[in-house]
Short mmCIF file of C-alpha atoms and ligand atoms in Angstrom, two decimals:
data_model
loop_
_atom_site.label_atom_id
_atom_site.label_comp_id
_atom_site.label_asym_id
_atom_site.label_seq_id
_atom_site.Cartn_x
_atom_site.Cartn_y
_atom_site.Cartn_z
CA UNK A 1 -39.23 278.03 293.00
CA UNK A 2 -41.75 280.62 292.05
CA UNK A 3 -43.23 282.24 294.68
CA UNK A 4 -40.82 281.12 297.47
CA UNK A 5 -38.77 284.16 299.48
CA UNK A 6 -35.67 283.13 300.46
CA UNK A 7 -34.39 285.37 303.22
CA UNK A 8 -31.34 287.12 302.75
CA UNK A 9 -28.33 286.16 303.83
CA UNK A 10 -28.47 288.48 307.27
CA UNK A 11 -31.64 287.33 307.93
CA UNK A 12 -31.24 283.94 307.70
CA UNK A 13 -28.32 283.92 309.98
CA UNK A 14 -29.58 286.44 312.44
CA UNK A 15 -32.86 283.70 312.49
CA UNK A 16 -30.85 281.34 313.65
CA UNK A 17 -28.79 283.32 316.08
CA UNK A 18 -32.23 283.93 317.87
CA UNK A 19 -33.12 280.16 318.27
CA UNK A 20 -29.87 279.50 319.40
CA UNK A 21 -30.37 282.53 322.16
CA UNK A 22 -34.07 280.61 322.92
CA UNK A 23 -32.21 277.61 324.04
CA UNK A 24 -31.86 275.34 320.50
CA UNK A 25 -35.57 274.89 321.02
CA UNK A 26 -35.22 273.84 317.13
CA UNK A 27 -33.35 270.41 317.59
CA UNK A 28 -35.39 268.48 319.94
CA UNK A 29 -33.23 267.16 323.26
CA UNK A 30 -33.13 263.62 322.20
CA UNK A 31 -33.69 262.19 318.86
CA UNK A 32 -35.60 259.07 318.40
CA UNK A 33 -33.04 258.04 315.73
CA UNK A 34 -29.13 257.76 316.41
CA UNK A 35 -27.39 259.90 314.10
CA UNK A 36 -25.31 257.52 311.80
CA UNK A 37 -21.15 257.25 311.76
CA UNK A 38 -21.54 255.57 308.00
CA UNK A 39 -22.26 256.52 304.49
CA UNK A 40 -25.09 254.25 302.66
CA UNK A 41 -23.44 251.51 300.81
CA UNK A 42 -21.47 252.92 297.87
CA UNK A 43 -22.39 250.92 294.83
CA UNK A 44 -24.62 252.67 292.05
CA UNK A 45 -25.76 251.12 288.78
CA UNK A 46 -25.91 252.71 285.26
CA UNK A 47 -27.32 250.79 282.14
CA UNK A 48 -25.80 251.09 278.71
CA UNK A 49 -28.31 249.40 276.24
CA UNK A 50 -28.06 245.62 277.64
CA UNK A 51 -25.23 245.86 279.81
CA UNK A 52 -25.46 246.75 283.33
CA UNK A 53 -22.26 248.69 284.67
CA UNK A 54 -22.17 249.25 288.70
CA UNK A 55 -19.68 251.34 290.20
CA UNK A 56 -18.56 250.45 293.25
CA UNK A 57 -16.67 253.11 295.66
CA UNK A 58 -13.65 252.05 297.77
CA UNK A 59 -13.00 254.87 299.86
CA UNK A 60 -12.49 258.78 299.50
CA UNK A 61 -8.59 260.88 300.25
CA UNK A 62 -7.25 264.13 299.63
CA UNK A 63 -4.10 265.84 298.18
CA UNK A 64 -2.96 267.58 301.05
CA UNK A 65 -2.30 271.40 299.77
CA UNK A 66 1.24 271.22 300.90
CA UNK A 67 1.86 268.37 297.91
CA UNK A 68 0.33 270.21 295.39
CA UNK A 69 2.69 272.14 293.36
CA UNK A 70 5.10 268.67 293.58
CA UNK A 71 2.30 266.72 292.70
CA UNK A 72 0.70 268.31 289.55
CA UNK A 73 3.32 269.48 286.98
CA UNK A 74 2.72 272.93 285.71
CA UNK A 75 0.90 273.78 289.34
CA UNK A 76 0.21 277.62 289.48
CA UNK A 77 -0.75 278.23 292.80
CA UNK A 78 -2.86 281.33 292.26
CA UNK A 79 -5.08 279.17 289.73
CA UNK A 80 -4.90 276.09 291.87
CA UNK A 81 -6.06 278.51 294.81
CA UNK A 82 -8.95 280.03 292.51
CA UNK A 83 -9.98 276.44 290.91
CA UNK A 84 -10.22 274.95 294.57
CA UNK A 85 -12.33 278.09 295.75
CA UNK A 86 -14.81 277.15 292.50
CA UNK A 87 -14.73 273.89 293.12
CA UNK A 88 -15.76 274.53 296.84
CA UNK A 89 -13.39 272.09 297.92
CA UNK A 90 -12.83 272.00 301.86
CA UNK A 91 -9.67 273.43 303.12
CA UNK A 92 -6.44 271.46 303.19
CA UNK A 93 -6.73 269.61 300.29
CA UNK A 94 -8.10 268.35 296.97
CA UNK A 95 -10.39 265.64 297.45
CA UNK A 96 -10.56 262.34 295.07
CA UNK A 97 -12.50 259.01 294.84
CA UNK A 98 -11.24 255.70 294.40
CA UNK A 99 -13.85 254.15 292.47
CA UNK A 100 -13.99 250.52 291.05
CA UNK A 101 -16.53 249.17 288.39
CA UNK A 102 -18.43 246.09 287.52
CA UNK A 103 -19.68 244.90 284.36
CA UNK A 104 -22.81 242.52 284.20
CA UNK A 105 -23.47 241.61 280.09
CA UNK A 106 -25.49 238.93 281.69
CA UNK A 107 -23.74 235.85 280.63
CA UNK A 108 -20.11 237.10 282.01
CA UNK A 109 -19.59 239.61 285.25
CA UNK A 110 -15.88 241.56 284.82
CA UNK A 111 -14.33 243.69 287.29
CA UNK A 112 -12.51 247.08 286.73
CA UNK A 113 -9.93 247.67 289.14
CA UNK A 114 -10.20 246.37 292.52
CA UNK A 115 -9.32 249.14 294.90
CA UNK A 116 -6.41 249.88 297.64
CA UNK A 117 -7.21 246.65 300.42
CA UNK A 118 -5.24 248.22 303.16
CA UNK A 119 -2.27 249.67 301.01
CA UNK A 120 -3.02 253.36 301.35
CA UNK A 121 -4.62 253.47 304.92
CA UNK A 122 -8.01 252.53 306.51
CA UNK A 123 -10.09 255.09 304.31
CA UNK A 124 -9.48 252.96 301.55
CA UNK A 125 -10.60 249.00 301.09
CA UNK A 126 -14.35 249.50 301.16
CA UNK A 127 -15.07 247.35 297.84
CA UNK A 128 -15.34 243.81 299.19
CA UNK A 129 -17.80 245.71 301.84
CA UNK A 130 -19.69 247.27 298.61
CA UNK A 131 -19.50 244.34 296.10
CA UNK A 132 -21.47 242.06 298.67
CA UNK A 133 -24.12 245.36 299.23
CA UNK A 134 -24.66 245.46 295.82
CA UNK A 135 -25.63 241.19 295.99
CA UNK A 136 -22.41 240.26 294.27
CA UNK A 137 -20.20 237.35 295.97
CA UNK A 138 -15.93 237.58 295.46
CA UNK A 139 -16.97 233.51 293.55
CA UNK A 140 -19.03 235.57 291.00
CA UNK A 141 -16.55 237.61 289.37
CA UNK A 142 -15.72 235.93 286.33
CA UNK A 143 -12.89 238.42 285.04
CA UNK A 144 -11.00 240.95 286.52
CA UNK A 145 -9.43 244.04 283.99
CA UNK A 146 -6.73 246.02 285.74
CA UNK A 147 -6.38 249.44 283.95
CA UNK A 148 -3.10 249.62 285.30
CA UNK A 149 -0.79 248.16 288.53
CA UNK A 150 -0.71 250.82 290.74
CA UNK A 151 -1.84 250.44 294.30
CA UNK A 152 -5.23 251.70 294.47
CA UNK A 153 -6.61 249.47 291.36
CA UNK A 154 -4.62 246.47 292.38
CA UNK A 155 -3.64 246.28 295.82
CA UNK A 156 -7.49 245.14 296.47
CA UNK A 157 -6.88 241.62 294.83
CA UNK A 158 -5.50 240.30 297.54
CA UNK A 159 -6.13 238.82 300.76
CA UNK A 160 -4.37 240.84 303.83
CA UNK A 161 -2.15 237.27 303.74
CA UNK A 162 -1.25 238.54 300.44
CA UNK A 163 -3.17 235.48 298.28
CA UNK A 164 -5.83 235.74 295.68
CA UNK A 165 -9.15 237.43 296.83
CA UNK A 166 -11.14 236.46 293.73
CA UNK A 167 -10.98 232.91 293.62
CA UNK A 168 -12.28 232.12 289.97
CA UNK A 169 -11.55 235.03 288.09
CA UNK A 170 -8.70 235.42 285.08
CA UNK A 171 -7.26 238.27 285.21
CA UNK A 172 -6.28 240.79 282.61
CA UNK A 173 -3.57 242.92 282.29
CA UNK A 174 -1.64 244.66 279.13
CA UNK A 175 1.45 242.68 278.42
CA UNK A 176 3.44 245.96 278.43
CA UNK A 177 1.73 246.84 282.12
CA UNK A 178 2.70 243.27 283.45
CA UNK A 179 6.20 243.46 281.40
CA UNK A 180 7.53 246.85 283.04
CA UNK A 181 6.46 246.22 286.80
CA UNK A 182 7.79 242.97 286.76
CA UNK A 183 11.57 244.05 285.56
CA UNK A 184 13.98 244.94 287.84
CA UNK A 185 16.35 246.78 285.67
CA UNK A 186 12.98 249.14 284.80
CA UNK A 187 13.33 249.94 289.11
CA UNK A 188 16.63 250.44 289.17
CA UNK A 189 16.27 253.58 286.54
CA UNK A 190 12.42 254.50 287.63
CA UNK A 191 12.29 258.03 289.48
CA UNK A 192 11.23 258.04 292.87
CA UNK A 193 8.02 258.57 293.69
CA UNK A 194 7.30 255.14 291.05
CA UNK A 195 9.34 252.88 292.97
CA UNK A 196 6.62 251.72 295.81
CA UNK A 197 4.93 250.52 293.01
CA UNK A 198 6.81 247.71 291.87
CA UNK A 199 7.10 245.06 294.50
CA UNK A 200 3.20 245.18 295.05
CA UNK A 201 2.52 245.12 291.24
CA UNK A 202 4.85 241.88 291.31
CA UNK A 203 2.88 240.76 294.09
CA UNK A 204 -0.80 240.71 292.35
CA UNK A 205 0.81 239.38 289.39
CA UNK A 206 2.58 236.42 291.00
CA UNK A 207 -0.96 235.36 293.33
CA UNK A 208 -2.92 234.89 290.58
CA UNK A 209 0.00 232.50 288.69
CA UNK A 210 -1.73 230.67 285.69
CA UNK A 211 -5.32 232.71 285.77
CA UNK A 212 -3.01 235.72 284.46
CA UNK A 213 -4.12 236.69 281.08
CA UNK A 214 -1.53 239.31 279.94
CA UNK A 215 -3.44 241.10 276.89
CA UNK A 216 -2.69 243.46 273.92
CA UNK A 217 -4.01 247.17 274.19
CA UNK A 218 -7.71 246.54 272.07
CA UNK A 219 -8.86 243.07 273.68
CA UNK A 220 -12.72 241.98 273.62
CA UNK A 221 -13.51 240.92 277.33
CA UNK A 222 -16.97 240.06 276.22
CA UNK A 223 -19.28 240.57 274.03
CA UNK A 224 -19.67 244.91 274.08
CA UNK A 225 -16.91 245.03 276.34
CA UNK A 226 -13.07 245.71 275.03
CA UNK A 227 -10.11 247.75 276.06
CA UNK A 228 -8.27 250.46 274.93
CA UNK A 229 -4.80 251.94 275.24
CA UNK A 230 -5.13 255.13 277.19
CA UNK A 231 -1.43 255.92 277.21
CA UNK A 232 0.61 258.02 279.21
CA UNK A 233 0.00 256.96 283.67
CA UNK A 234 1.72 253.93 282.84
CA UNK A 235 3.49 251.80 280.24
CA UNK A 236 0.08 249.59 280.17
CA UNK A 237 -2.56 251.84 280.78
CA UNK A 238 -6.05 250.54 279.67
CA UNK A 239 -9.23 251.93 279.43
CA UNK A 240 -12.39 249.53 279.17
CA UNK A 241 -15.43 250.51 276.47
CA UNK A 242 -19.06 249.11 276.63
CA UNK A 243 -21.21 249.70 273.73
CA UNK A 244 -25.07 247.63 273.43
CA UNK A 245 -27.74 248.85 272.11
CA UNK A 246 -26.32 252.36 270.34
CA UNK A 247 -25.16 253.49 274.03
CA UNK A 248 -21.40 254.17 274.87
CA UNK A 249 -19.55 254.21 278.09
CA UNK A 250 -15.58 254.27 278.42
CA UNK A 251 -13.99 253.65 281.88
CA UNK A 252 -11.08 255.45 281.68
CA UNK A 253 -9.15 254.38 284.42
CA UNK A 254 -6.75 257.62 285.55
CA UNK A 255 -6.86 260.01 283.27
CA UNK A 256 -8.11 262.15 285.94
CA UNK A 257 -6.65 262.52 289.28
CA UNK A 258 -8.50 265.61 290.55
CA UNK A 259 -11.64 266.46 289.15
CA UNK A 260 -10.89 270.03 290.96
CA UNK A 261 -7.81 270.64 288.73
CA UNK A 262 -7.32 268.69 285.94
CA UNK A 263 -10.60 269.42 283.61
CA UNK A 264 -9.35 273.04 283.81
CA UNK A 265 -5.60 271.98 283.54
CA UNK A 266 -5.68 269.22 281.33
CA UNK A 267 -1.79 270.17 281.32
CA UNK A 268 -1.40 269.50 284.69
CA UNK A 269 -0.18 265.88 285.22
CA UNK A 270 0.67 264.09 288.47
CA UNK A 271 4.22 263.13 289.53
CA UNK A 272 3.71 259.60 289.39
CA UNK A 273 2.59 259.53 285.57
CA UNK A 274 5.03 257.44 283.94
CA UNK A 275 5.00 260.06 280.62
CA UNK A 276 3.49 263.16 282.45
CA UNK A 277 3.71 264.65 279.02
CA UNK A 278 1.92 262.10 277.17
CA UNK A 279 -0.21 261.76 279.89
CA UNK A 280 -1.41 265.40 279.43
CA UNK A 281 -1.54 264.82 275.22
CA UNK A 282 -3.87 261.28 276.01
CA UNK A 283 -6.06 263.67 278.28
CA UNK A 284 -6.76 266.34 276.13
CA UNK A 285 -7.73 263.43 273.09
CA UNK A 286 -9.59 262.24 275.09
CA UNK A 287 -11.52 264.97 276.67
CA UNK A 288 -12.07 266.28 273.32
CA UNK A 289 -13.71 262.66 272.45
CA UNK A 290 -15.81 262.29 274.93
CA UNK A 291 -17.12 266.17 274.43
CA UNK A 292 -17.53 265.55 270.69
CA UNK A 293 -18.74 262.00 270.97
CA UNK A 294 -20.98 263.16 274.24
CA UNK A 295 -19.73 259.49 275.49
CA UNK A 296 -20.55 259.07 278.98
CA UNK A 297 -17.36 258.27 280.49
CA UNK A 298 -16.38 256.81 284.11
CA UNK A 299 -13.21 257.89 286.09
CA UNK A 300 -11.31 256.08 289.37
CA UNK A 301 -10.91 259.07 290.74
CA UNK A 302 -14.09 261.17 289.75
CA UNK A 303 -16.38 261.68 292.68
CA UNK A 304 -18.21 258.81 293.62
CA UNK A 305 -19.99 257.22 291.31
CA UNK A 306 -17.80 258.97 288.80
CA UNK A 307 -19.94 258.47 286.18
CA UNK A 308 -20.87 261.78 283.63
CA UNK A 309 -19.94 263.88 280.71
CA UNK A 310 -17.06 266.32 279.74
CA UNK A 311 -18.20 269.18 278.74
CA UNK A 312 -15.96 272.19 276.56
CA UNK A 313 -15.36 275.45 279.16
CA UNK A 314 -14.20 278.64 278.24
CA UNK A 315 -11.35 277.62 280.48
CA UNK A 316 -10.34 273.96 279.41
CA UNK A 317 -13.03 270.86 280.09
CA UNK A 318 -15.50 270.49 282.75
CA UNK A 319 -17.35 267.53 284.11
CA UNK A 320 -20.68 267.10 284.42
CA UNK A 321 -21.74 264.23 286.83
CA UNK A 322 -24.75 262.06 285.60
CA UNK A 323 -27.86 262.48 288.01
CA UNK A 324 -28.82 259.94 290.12
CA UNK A 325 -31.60 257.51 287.89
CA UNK A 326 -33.97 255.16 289.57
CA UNK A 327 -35.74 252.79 287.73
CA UNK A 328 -32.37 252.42 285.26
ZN1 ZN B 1 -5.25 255.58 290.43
#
């Protein structure tokens, strides 16, 4: 930067206040290229040793402000207020990803997650559209691992007819995750804002009838590839670790829900945890990990591609997004 004279502030905007009195003469009257309505595809690949992991984005939503302080547990609205303004979040709301991931170890391809399909409105569904932009057919995916049954990871299995989108793949679940959605007396006594959760959890489980592998918490998927029990969202939730060639990465499913609020406030779980308080316990273990560790670690709802480090703050965690890296 040395040597280049930034105007000030003033300046800069009373610059532009002239061209704009000159007519826009800046911004030529018709430009030779249509200005685009779409974002590039969103699929982005990271290596660790061997294995190839791609992250694949299936759409971007907010928390509206309004839902905040029922939303987060502990909410302060003066730090929520501040954290927002730091995180230079646009107004109205708290923005989040929903963020899928695929696993190539080169003999066997495996899923994470598979995204909302239309269950949470048209900004969401995008990862059929991405997994063919990245050169990957719905025939090639030889496993699927949901980190847990909510909506936006498992909706996206199916078809809008409600059958199986991936036609070959098993499909993984913990046997506590597919045990709690599945029982009707755990409805009857679940709190509100869990109960649109259940019949569409039933749903994935019941398309994909015999190719449903239900799993215990630590289960090799392949070879460098196993899951964890990340405990706490729900009775089930996994987390998948890749490790080849002395390289670690841990998709952590929802242990973050905002990236705005919740590597400050690793206190601050959301409503629909199933143990906000455990929740908030498995969060802080495993922030400290990953700082410790320096494990690069991949979250649903990071900003797309979600993919980066936590990093110890004078006030809680932070995250620090890995930099785009062409050739991997
Ligand atoms: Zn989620």
């Amino acid at each position: 930067m040395d040597g280049m004279n930034l105007p000030r502030r003033g300046l800069l905007l009373g610059s532009l206040a002239g061209v704009a009195a000159l007519g826009g003469t800046i911004i030529p009257a018709g430009a030779a290229v249509p200005r685009a309505t779409e974002q590039a595809p969103g699929f982005y690949r990271h290596r660790v040793g061997d294995i190839e992991v791609t992250a694949l984005l299936d759409g971007n939503l907010a928390f509206p402000d309004a839902a905040l302080p029922n939303l987060f547990q502990r909410y302060d609205a003066a730090i929520g207020t501040r954290l927002k303004a730091e995180a230079f979040d646009a107004p109205g709301g708290v923005p989040l990803a929903v963020n899928a991931f695929l696993v190539n170890t080169g003999s066997r391809l495996v899923l994470v997650d598979a995204g909302a399909a239309a269950a949470l409105g048209p900004a969401l569904g995008q990862i059929p559209r991405n997994l063919r932009a990245a050169g990957v057919t719905l025939q090639d995916i030889d496993a699927v691992v949901l980190t847990h049954l909510h909506r936006d990871h498992a909706a996206g299995m199916l078809t809008a007819d409600g059958a199986a989108l991936f036609p070959r793949a098993e499909v993984l679940v913990a046997e506590a995750e597919a045990a709690y959605w599945s029982d009707t007396g755990e409805e009857t006594r679940a709190p509100a804002p869990l109960s649109p959760f259940f019949g569409p959890a039933r749903a994935v489980l019941a398309a994909y009838g015999n190719r449903l592998r239900r799993i215990g918490t630590e289960t090799e998927v392949a070879p460098g590839v196993r899951t964890l029990a990340i405990p706490g969202h729900t009775p089930g939730h996994l987390g998948v670790h890749v490790a080849s060639g002395g390289a670690q990465f841990l998709m952590w499913g929802d242990v973050v829900h905002s990236q705005t609020l919740q590597f400050a406030r690793p206190d601050w779980s959301i409503s629909f945890d199933s143990d906000p308080d455990l929740a908030a316990r498995t969060r802080t273990r495993i922030f400290d990990m990953a700082a410790t560790d320096r494990i690069v670690i991949a979250g649903s709802h990071l900003g797309f591609p979600g993919i980066g480090h936590v990093a110890r703050r004078s006030e809680g965690y932070g995250f620090v997004p890995a930099m785009w890296r062409s050739p991997l």
